Coordinates of C-alpha atoms and ligand atoms in Angstrom, one line a residue:
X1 CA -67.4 86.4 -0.7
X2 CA -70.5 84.4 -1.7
X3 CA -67.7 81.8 -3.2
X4 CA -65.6 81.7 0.4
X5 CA -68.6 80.7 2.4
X6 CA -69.0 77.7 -0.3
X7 CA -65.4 76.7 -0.5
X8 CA -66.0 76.7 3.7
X9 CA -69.0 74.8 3.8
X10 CA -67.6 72.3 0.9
X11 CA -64.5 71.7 3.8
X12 CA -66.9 71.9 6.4
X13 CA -68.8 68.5 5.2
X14 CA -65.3 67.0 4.8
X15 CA -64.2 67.5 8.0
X16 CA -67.8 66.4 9.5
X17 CA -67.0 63.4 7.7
X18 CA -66.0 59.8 9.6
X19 CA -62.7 58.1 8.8
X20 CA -61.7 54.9 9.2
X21 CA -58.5 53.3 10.7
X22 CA -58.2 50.0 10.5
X23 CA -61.1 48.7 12.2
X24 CA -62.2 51.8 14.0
X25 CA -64.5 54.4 12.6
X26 CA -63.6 58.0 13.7
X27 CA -66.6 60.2 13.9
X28 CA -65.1 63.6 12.1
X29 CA -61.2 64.6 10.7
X30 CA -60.1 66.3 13.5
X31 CA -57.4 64.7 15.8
X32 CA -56.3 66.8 19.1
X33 CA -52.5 65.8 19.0
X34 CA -50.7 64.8 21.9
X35 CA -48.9 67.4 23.7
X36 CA -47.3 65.9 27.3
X37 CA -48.0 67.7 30.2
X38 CA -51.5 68.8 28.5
X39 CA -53.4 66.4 26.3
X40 CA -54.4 64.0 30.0
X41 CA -57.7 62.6 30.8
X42 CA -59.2 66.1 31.8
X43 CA -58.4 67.9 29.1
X44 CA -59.3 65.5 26.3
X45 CA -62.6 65.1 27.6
X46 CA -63.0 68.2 27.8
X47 CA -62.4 68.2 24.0
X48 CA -64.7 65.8 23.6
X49 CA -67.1 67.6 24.8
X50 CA -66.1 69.8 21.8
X51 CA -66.8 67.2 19.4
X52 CA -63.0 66.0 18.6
X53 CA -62.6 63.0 16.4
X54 CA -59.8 61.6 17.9
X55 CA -57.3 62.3 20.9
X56 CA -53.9 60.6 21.6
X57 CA -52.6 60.6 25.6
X58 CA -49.2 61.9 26.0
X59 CA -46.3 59.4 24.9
X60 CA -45.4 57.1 27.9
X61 CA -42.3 55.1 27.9
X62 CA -43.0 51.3 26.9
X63 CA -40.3 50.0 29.2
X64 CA -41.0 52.0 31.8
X65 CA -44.8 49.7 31.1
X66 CA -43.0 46.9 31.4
X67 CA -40.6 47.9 34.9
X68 CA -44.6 48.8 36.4
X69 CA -47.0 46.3 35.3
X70 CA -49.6 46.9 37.7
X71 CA -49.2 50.5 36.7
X72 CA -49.0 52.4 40.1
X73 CA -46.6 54.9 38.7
X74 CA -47.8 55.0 35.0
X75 CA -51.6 55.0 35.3
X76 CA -51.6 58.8 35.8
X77 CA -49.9 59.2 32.4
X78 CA -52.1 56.2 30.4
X79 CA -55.4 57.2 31.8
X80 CA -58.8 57.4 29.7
X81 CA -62.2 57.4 30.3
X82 CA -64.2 55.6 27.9
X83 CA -67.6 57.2 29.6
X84 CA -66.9 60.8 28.7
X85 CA -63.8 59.8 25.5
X86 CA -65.0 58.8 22.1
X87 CA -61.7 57.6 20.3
X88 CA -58.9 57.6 22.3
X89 CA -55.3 56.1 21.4
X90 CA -52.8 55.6 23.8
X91 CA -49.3 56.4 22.7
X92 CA -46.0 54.3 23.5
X93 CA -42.1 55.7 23.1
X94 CA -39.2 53.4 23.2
X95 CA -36.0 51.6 21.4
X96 CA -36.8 48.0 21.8
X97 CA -39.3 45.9 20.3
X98 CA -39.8 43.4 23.0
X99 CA -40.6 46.7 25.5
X100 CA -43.3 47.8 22.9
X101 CA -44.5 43.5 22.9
X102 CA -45.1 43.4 27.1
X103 CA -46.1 46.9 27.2
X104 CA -49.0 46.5 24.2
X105 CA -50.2 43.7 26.1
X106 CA -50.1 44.9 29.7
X107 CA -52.1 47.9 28.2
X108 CA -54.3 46.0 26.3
X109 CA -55.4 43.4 28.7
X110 CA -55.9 45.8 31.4
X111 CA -59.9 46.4 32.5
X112 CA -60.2 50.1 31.4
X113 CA -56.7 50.9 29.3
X114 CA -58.2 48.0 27.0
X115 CA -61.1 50.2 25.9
X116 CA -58.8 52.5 24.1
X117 CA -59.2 52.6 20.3
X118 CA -55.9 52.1 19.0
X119 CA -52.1 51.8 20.3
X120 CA -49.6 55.0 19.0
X121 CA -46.0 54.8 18.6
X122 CA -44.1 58.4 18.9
X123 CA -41.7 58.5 16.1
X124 CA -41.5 62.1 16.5
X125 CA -40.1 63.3 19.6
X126 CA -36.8 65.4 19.6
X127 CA -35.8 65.7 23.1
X128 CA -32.4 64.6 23.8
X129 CA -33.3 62.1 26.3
X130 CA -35.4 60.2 24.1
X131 CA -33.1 60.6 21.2
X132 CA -30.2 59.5 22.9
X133 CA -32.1 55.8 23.7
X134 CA -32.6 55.5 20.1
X135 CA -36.6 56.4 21.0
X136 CA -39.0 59.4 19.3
X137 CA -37.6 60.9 16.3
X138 CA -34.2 58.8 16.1
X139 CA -36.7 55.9 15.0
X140 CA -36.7 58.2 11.7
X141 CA -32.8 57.5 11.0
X142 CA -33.4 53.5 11.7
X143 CA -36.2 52.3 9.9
X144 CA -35.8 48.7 10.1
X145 CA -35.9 48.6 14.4
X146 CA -38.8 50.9 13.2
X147 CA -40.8 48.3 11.5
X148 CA -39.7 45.3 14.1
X149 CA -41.3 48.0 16.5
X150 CA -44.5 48.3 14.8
X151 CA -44.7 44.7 13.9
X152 CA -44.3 43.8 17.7
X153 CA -46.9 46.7 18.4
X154 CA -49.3 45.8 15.9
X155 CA -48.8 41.7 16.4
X156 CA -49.9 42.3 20.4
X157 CA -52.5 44.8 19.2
X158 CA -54.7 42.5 16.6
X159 CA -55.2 39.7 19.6
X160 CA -57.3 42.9 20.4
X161 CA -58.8 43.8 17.4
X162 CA -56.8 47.4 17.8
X163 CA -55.0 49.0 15.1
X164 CA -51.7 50.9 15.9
X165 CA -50.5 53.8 14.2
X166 CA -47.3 55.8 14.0
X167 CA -46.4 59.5 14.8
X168 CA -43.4 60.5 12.5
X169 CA -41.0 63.9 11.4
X170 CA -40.6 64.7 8.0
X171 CA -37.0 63.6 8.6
X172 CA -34.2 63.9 11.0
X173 CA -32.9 66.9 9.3
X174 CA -33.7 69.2 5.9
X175 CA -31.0 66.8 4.2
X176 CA -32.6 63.2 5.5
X177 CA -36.1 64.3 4.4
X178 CA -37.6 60.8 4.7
X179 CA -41.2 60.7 5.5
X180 CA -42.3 59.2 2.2
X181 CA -40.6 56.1 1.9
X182 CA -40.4 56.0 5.7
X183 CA -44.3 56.0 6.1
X184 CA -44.6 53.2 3.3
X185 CA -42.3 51.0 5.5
X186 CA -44.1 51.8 8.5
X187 CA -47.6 50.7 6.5
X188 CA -46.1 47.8 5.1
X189 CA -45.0 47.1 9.3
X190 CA -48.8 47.0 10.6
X191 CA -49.1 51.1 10.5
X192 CA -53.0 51.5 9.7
X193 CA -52.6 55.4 9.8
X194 CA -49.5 57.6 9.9
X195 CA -49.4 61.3 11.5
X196 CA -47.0 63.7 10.2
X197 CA -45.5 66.3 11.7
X198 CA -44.0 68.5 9.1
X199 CA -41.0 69.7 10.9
X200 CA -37.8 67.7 11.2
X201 CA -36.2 67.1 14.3
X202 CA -33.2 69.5 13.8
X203 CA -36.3 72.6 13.7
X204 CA -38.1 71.0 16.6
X205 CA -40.6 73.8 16.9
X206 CA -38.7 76.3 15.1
X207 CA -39.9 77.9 11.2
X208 CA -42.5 76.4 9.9
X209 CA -44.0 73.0 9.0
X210 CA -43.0 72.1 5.3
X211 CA -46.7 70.4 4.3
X212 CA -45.2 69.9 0.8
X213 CA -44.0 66.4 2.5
X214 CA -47.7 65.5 3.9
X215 CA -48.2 65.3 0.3
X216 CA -45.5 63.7 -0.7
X217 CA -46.7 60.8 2.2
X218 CA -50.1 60.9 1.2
X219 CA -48.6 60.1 -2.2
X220 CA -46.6 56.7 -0.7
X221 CA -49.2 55.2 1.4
X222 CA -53.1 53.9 0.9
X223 CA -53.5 54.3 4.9
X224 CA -55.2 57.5 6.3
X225 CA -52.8 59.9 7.1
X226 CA -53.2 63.0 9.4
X227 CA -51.2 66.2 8.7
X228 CA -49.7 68.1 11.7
X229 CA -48.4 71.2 11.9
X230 CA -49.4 75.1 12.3
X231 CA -53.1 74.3 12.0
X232 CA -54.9 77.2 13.7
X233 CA -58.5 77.4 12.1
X234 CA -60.7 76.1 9.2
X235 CA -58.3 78.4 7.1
X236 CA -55.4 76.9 7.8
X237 CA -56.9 73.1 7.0
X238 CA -58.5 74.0 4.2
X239 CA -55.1 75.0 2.9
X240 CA -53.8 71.9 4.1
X241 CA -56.1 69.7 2.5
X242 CA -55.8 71.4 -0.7
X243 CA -52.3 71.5 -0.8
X244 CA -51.7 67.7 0.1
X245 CA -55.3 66.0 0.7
X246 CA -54.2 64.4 3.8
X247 CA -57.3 62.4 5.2
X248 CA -57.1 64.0 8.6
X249 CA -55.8 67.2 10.5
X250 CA -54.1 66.6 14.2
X251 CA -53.9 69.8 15.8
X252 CA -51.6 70.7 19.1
X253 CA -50.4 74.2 20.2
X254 CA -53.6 76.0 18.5
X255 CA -55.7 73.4 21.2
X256 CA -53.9 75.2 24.2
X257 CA -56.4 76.6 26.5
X258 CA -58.8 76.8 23.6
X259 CA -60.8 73.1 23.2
X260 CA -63.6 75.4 21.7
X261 CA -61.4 75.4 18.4
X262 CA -62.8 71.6 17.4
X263 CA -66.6 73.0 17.9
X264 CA -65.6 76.4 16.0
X265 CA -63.7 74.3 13.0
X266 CA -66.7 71.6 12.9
X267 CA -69.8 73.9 13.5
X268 CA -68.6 77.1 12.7
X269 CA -69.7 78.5 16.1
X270 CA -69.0 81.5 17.8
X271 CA -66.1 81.9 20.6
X272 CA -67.1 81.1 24.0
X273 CA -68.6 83.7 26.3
X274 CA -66.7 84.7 29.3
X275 CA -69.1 82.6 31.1
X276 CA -68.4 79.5 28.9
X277 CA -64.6 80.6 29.5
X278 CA -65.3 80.6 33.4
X279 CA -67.2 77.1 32.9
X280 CA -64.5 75.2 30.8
X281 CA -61.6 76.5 33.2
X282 CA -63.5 75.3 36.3
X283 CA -64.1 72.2 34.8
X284 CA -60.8 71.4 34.0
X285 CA -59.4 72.6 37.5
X286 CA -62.0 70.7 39.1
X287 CA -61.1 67.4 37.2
X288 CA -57.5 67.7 37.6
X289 CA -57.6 68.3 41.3
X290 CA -59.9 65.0 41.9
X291 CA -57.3 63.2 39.3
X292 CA -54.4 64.8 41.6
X293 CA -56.2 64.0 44.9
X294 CA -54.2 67.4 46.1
X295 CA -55.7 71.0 45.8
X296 CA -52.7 72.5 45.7
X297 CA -50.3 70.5 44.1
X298 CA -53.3 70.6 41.1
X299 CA -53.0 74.3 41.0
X300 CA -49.5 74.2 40.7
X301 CA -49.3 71.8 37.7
X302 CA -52.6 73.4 36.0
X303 CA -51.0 77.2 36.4
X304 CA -49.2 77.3 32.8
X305 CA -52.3 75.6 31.2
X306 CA -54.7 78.2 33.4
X307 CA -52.6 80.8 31.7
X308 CA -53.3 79.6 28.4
X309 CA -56.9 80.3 28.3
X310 CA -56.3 83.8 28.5
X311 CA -55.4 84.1 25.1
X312 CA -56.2 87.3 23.6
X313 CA -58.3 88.5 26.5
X314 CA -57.7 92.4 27.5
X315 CA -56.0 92.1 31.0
X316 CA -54.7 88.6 30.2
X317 CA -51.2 89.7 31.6
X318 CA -52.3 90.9 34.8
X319 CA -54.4 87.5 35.3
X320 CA -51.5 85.6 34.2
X321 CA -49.0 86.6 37.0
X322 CA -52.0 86.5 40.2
X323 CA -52.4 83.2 38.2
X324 CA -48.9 82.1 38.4
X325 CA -49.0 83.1 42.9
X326 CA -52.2 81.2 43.4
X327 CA -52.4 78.1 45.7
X328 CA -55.8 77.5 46.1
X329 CA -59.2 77.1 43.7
X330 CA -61.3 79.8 46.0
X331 CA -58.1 82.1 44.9
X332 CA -58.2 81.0 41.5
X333 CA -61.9 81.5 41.4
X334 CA -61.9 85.3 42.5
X335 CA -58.5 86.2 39.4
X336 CA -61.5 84.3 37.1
X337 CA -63.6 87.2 38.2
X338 CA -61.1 90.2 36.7
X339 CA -61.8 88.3 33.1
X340 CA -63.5 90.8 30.7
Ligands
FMN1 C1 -45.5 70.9 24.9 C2 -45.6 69.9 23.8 C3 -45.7 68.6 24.1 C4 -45.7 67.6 23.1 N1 -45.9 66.3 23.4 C5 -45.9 65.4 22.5 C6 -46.1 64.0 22.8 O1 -46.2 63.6 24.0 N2 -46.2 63.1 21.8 C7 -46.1 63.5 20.5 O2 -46.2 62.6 19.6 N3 -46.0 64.8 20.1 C8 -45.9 65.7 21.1 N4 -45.8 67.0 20.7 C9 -45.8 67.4 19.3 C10 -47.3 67.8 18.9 O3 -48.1 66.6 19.0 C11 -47.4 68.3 17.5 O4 -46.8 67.4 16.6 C12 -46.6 69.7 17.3 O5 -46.9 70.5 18.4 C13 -47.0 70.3 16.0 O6 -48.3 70.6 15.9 P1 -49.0 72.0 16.2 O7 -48.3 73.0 15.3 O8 -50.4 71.9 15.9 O9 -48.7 72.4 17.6 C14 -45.7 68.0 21.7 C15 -45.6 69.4 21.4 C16 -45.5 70.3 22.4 C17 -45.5 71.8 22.0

């Protein structure tokens, strides 16, 4: 007992402890990965507010960048707000490194995008219609258009004094493992820190993350590298770091409706109250419909995410479907009531 609150303190300090990335200094280890749909403006400050080390927007396509430079249909998707976001990185998909050039640079010379921390490139992502441009986790299966990608990325970036990092699989499937040597190539590109996502593409969110190849790319590279996948508490990172001594932890689904978990991890506090609850979700349907500029339409898009923050509370079903009907934030505000 008296050895498990050591052991959780020990990890504690760790985690409290800054990192750097090429030429930024993160304040603890804990990353909020990006998740689309989720991980916008509202949300990650929200987590910053929860003391999160690092947050990464959702992945936005680089040529689509470069079809809308002034950004009037992108902007919603890049946004950040250095005034209430500590680190922030911005993350890029595509196939072509002359997208990922004009893109880097529209972002980067932009008034408010510029104040981002770093630039990320998704390496990662196994939707079809990003595989089938050669994007997200196909990158894994060409490694040389890989590094031309980073090198265009990171070449833009250092006119800015930004570092870029990658997102990667452990491989395209359990018989192309390739993290390892793949990482080292993407360091040896310009990468100043790699995440991993232990999963390959064929699982996509399927079984479970195989951190035995964190380690082996903690092994391959001298850059920071962040381990993702299944992280759900100080538990499950100490585990992590033990098992592979990854520099960082990037944590997604287990962030869902629950920003509290950085604070919890960090500062071992207690759960929220149902009036912090109440607060946070208010917040965050406040911000979104001022981002939105539409009640409605807010409440529409916010409903899944809503949901989520009724993890593990007694009549979270019942909330969840008057959640699911509502339309408007007064309606919204009285199903908050029925929490217990
Ligand atoms: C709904 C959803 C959206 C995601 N969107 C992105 C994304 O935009 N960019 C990215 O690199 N990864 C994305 N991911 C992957 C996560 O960042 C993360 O790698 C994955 O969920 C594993 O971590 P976890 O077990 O902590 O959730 C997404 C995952 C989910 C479930």
């Amino acid at each position: 007992m008296k050895k498990d609150h050591f052991d959780s303190e020990k990890m504690r300090k760790i985690i409290q402890s800054p990192l750097q990335i090429g030429n930024v200094i993160v304040k603890n280890r804990l990353a909020l990965a990006p998740l689309a749909g989720t991980t916008e403006v509202v949300f990650r400050s929200i987590c910053n507010q929860f003391n999160v080390g690092l947050t990464t927007t959702e992945l936005v396509s680089a040529r689509g960048i470069c079809y809308d430079p002034k950004l009037i249909r992108n902007y919603c998707y890049l946004e950040i707000d250095p005034t209430k976001e500590d680190q922030v990185s911005i993350q890029l998909f595509g196939h072509d490194p002359a997208d990922f050039t004009k893109a880097a640079q529209i972002i980067l010379q932009h008034p408010v995008l510029g104040k981002c921390s770093m630039l990320d490139i998704n390496m990662g992502c196994p939707m079809k219609k990003i595989v089938k441009q050669g994007a997200g986790s196909a990158l894994l299966t060409n490694p040389i258009l890989a590094q031309r990608i980073v090198n265009s990325t990171a070449e833009v970036a250092a006119r800015y004094n930004k570092p870029v990092s990658v997102k990667i699989r452990s491989g395209w499937d359990r018989e192309s493992i390739n993290a390892p040597e793949f990482a080292k190539l993407m360091q040896e590109a310009g990468s100043a820190m790699i995440t991993i996502h232990a999963r390959t593409r064929e699982q996509i969110y399927s079984g479970s993350a195989d951190w035995n190849v964190i380690k082996q790319t903690v092994e391959q590279v001298s850059v920071p590298v962040y381990g993702n996948g299944d992280l759900t508490d100080l538990d499950s990172i100490s585990k992590m770091y033990d098992q592979t001594g990854c520099a960082g932890f990037a944590i997604g689904r287990a962030a869902l409706g629950n920003p509290w978990i950085f604070r919890e991890i960090l500062n071992n506090s207690c759960r929220p109250d149902r009036v912090d609850l109440v607060e946070v979700i208010v917040k965050h349907l406040d911000g979104m419909i001022v981002k939105i500029g539409d009640e409605s339409v807010a409440i529409k898009k916010m409903r899944p995410q809503l949901a989520s923050y009724l993890k593990g509370k007694r009549n979270a079903a019942k909330i969840r479907n008057l959640i699911m009907k509502a339309n408007s934030k007064q309606e919204i505000l009285e199903i908050l009531n029925l929490i217990q």
